[in-house]
Amino acid sequence: MAKETHVAKATNFRGIVVSKRHLSFSNSIEGFSKLSRWMAELQQKHRLKMLIIGMEPTGHYWFNLANWLSDKGLHVVMVNAATTKRNKENRDNSPSKNDPKDALVIAD
């Protein structure tokens, strides 16, 4: 989670990526609405019955989005930064860091 822009990636329950690209969206109501539309499109396209949103709580930047999603009745799960760091190396054998990669590891 970041001050101005968040990044989202989607996987199914098997960890298979269901979005070709990541979604960048602003840390604002407009950005949250963009995320909501993106999730609804993916849910319909892939016939997903349920959504679970994982996020890495960084500073206080995650708080508004987590509350907004919870208010919409969505299930939000916090993923520890140490877990993200450890699992990202397992996914592609590289410790490199970038927001889309982190989003995929959190989704997975």
mmCIF file with all atom_site columns, N, CA and C in Angstrom, residues 25-51:
data_model
loop_
_atom_site.group_PDB
_atom_site.id
_atom_site.type_symbol
_atom_site.label_atom_id
_atom_site.label_alt_id
_atom_site.label_comp_id
_atom_site.label_asym_id
_atom_site.label_entity_id
_atom_site.label_seq_id
_atom_site.pdbx_PDB_ins_code
_atom_site.Cartn_x
_atom_site.Cartn_y
_atom_site.Cartn_z
_atom_site.occupancy
_atom_site.B_iso_or_equiv
_atom_site.pdbx_formal_charge
_atom_site.auth_seq_id
_atom_site.auth_comp_id
_atom_site.auth_asym_id
_atom_site.auth_atom_id
_atom_site.pdbx_PDB_model_num
ATOM 1  N N  . PHE A 1 25 ? -4.199  2.082   -9.145  1.00 0.00 ? 25 PHE A N  1
ATOM 2  C CA . PHE A 1 25 ? -5.326  2.958   -8.830  1.00 0.00 ? 25 PHE A CA 1
ATOM 3  C C  . PHE A 1 25 ? -4.939  3.901   -7.701  1.00 0.00 ? 25 PHE A C  1
ATOM 4  N N  . SER A 1 26 ? -5.551  5.063   -7.708  1.00 0.00 ? 26 SER A N  1
ATOM 5  C CA . SER A 1 26 ? -5.194  6.092   -6.735  1.00 0.00 ? 26 SER A CA 1
ATOM 6  C C  . SER A 1 26 ? -5.775  5.787   -5.358  1.00 0.00 ? 26 SER A C  1
ATOM 7  N N  . ASN A 1 27 ? -5.134  6.337   -4.364  1.00 0.00 ? 27 ASN A N  1
ATOM 8  C CA . ASN A 1 27 ? -5.568  6.192   -2.978  1.00 0.00 ? 27 ASN A CA 1
ATOM 9  C C  . ASN A 1 27 ? -6.659  7.232   -2.705  1.00 0.00 ? 27 ASN A C  1
ATOM 10 N N  . SER A 1 28 ? -7.798  7.044   -3.367  1.00 0.00 ? 28 SER A N  1
ATOM 11 C CA . SER A 1 28 ? -8.923  7.981   -3.281  1.00 0.00 ? 28 SER A CA 1
ATOM 12 C C  . SER A 1 28 ? -10.210 7.207   -3.551  1.00 0.00 ? 28 SER A C  1
ATOM 13 N N  . ILE A 1 29 ? -11.337 7.830   -3.301  1.00 0.00 ? 29 ILE A N  1
ATOM 14 C CA . ILE A 1 29 ? -12.627 7.194   -3.583  1.00 0.00 ? 29 ILE A CA 1
ATOM 15 C C  . ILE A 1 29 ? -12.724 6.821   -5.060  1.00 0.00 ? 29 ILE A C  1
ATOM 16 N N  . GLU A 1 30 ? -12.235 7.700   -5.941  1.00 0.00 ? 30 GLU A N  1
ATOM 17 C CA . GLU A 1 30 ? -12.271 7.401   -7.380  1.00 0.00 ? 30 GLU A CA 1
ATOM 18 C C  . GLU A 1 30 ? -11.430 6.168   -7.689  1.00 0.00 ? 30 GLU A C  1
ATOM 19 N N  . GLY A 1 31 ? -10.250 6.084   -7.077  1.00 0.00 ? 31 GLY A N  1
ATOM 20 C CA . GLY A 1 31 ? -9.386  4.924   -7.276  1.00 0.00 ? 31 GLY A CA 1
ATOM 21 C C  . GLY A 1 31 ? -10.001 3.651   -6.724  1.00 0.00 ? 31 GLY A C  1
ATOM 22 N N  . PHE A 1 32 ? -10.627 3.759   -5.566  1.00 0.00 ? 32 PHE A N  1
ATOM 23 C CA . PHE A 1 32 ? -11.265 2.591   -4.959  1.00 0.00 ? 32 PHE A CA 1
ATOM 24 C C  . PHE A 1 32 ? -12.418 2.102   -5.836  1.00 0.00 ? 32 PHE A C  1
ATOM 25 N N  . SER A 1 33 ? -13.136 3.041   -6.432  1.00 0.00 ? 33 SER A N  1
ATOM 26 C CA . SER A 1 33 ? -14.230 2.672   -7.347  1.00 0.00 ? 33 SER A CA 1
ATOM 27 C C  . SER A 1 33 ? -13.684 1.977   -8.587  1.00 0.00 ? 33 SER A C  1
ATOM 28 N N  . LYS A 1 34 ? -12.534 2.448   -9.068  1.00 0.00 ? 34 LYS A N  1
ATOM 29 C CA . LYS A 1 34 ? -11.875 1.804   -10.215 1.00 0.00 ? 34 LYS A CA 1
ATOM 30 C C  . LYS A 1 34 ? -11.522 0.357   -9.859  1.00 0.00 ? 34 LYS A C  1
ATOM 31 N N  . LEU A 1 35 ? -10.990 0.146   -8.669  1.00 0.00 ? 35 LEU A N  1
ATOM 32 C CA . LEU A 1 35 ? -10.671 -1.205  -8.200  1.00 0.00 ? 35 LEU A CA 1
ATOM 33 C C  . LEU A 1 35 ? -11.931 -2.061  -8.133  1.00 0.00 ? 35 LEU A C  1
ATOM 34 N N  . SER A 1 36 ? -12.996 -1.498  -7.614  1.00 0.00 ? 36 SER A N  1
ATOM 35 C CA . SER A 1 36 ? -14.259 -2.228  -7.485  1.00 0.00 ? 36 SER A CA 1
ATOM 36 C C  . SER A 1 36 ? -14.785 -2.681  -8.843  1.00 0.00 ? 36 SER A C  1
ATOM 37 N N  . ARG A 1 37 ? -14.731 -1.797  -9.835  1.00 0.00 ? 37 ARG A N  1
ATOM 38 C CA . ARG A 1 37 ? -15.179 -2.158  -11.193 1.00 0.00 ? 37 ARG A CA 1
ATOM 39 C C  . ARG A 1 37 ? -14.307 -3.263  -11.772 1.00 0.00 ? 37 ARG A C  1
ATOM 40 N N  . TRP A 1 38 ? -12.998 -3.158  -11.591 1.00 0.00 ? 38 TRP A N  1
ATOM 41 C CA . TRP A 1 38 ? -12.040 -4.151  -12.084 1.00 0.00 ? 38 TRP A CA 1
ATOM 42 C C  . TRP A 1 38 ? -12.318 -5.511  -11.450 1.00 0.00 ? 38 TRP A C  1
ATOM 43 N N  . MET A 1 39 ? -12.531 -5.522  -10.143 1.00 0.00 ? 39 MET A N  1
ATOM 44 C CA . MET A 1 39 ? -12.819 -6.785  -9.456  1.00 0.00 ? 39 MET A CA 1
ATOM 45 C C  . MET A 1 39 ? -14.130 -7.392  -9.947  1.00 0.00 ? 39 MET A C  1
ATOM 46 N N  . ALA A 1 40 ? -15.144 -6.567  -10.147 1.00 0.00 ? 40 ALA A N  1
ATOM 47 C CA . ALA A 1 40 ? -16.444 -7.065  -10.624 1.00 0.00 ? 40 ALA A CA 1
ATOM 48 C C  . ALA A 1 40 ? -16.314 -7.666  -12.022 1.00 0.00 ? 40 ALA A C  1
ATOM 49 N N  . GLU A 1 41 ? -15.535 -7.009  -12.891 1.00 0.00 ? 41 GLU A N  1
ATOM 50 C CA . GLU A 1 41 ? -15.317 -7.540  -14.245 1.00 0.00 ? 41 GLU A CA 1
ATOM 51 C C  . GLU A 1 41 ? -14.619 -8.896  -14.189 1.00 0.00 ? 41 GLU A C  1
ATOM 52 N N  . LEU A 1 42 ? -13.567 -8.999  -13.380 1.00 0.00 ? 42 LEU A N  1
ATOM 53 C CA . LEU A 1 42 ? -12.841 -10.269 -13.263 1.00 0.00 ? 42 LEU A CA 1
ATOM 54 C C  . LEU A 1 42 ? -13.716 -11.353 -12.640 1.00 0.00 ? 42 LEU A C  1
ATOM 55 N N  . GLN A 1 43 ? -14.500 -10.972 -11.661 1.00 0.00 ? 43 GLN A N  1
ATOM 56 C CA . GLN A 1 43 ? -15.376 -11.940 -11.004 1.00 0.00 ? 43 GLN A CA 1
ATOM 57 C C  . GLN A 1 43 ? -16.390 -12.503 -11.991 1.00 0.00 ? 43 GLN A C  1
ATOM 58 N N  . GLN A 1 44 ? -16.953 -11.637 -12.817 1.00 0.00 ? 44 GLN A N  1
ATOM 59 C CA . GLN A 1 44 ? -17.934 -12.090 -13.810 1.00 0.00 ? 44 GLN A CA 1
ATOM 60 C C  . GLN A 1 44 ? -17.260 -12.910 -14.911 1.00 0.00 ? 44 GLN A C  1
ATOM 61 N N  . LYS A 1 45 ? -16.150 -12.408 -15.436 1.00 0.00 ? 45 LYS A N  1
ATOM 62 C CA . LYS A 1 45 ? -15.456 -13.076 -16.542 1.00 0.00 ? 45 LYS A CA 1
ATOM 63 C C  . LYS A 1 45 ? -14.995 -14.485 -16.164 1.00 0.00 ? 45 LYS A C  1
ATOM 64 N N  . HIS A 1 46 ? -14.508 -14.646 -14.946 1.00 0.00 ? 46 HIS A N  1
ATOM 65 C CA . HIS A 1 46 ? -13.949 -15.932 -14.523 1.00 0.00 ? 46 HIS A CA 1
ATOM 66 C C  . HIS A 1 46 ? -14.889 -16.726 -13.617 1.00 0.00 ? 46 HIS A C  1
ATOM 67 N N  . ARG A 1 47 ? -16.125 -16.240 -13.503 1.00 0.00 ? 47 ARG A N  1
ATOM 68 C CA . ARG A 1 47 ? -17.158 -16.914 -12.699 1.00 0.00 ? 47 ARG A CA 1
ATOM 69 C C  . ARG A 1 47 ? -16.678 -17.219 -11.277 1.00 0.00 ? 47 ARG A C  1
ATOM 70 N N  . LEU A 1 48 ? -16.092 -16.215 -10.667 1.00 0.00 ? 48 LEU A N  1
ATOM 71 C CA . LEU A 1 48 ? -15.599 -16.360 -9.300  1.00 0.00 ? 48 LEU A CA 1
ATOM 72 C C  . LEU A 1 48 ? -16.738 -16.064 -8.331  1.00 0.00 ? 48 LEU A C  1
ATOM 73 N N  . LYS A 1 49 ? -16.997 -16.976 -7.435  1.00 0.00 ? 49 LYS A N  1
ATOM 74 C CA . LYS A 1 49 ? -18.115 -16.821 -6.500  1.00 0.00 ? 49 LYS A CA 1
ATOM 75 C C  . LYS A 1 49 ? -17.783 -15.890 -5.344  1.00 0.00 ? 49 LYS A C  1
ATOM 76 N N  . MET A 1 50 ? -16.509 -15.802 -5.016  1.00 0.00 ? 50 MET A N  1
ATOM 77 C CA . MET A 1 50 ? -16.126 -15.083 -3.811  1.00 0.00 ? 50 MET A CA 1
ATOM 78 C C  . MET A 1 50 ? -14.837 -14.305 -4.042  1.00 0.00 ? 50 MET A C  1
ATOM 79 N N  . LEU A 1 51 ? -14.710 -13.175 -3.373  1.00 0.00 ? 51 LEU A N  1
ATOM 80 C CA . LEU A 1 51 ? -13.484 -12.387 -3.428  1.00 0.00 ? 51 LEU A CA 1
ATOM 81 C C  . LEU A 1 51 ? -12.879 -12.307 -2.038  1.00 0.00 ? 51 LEU A C  1
#
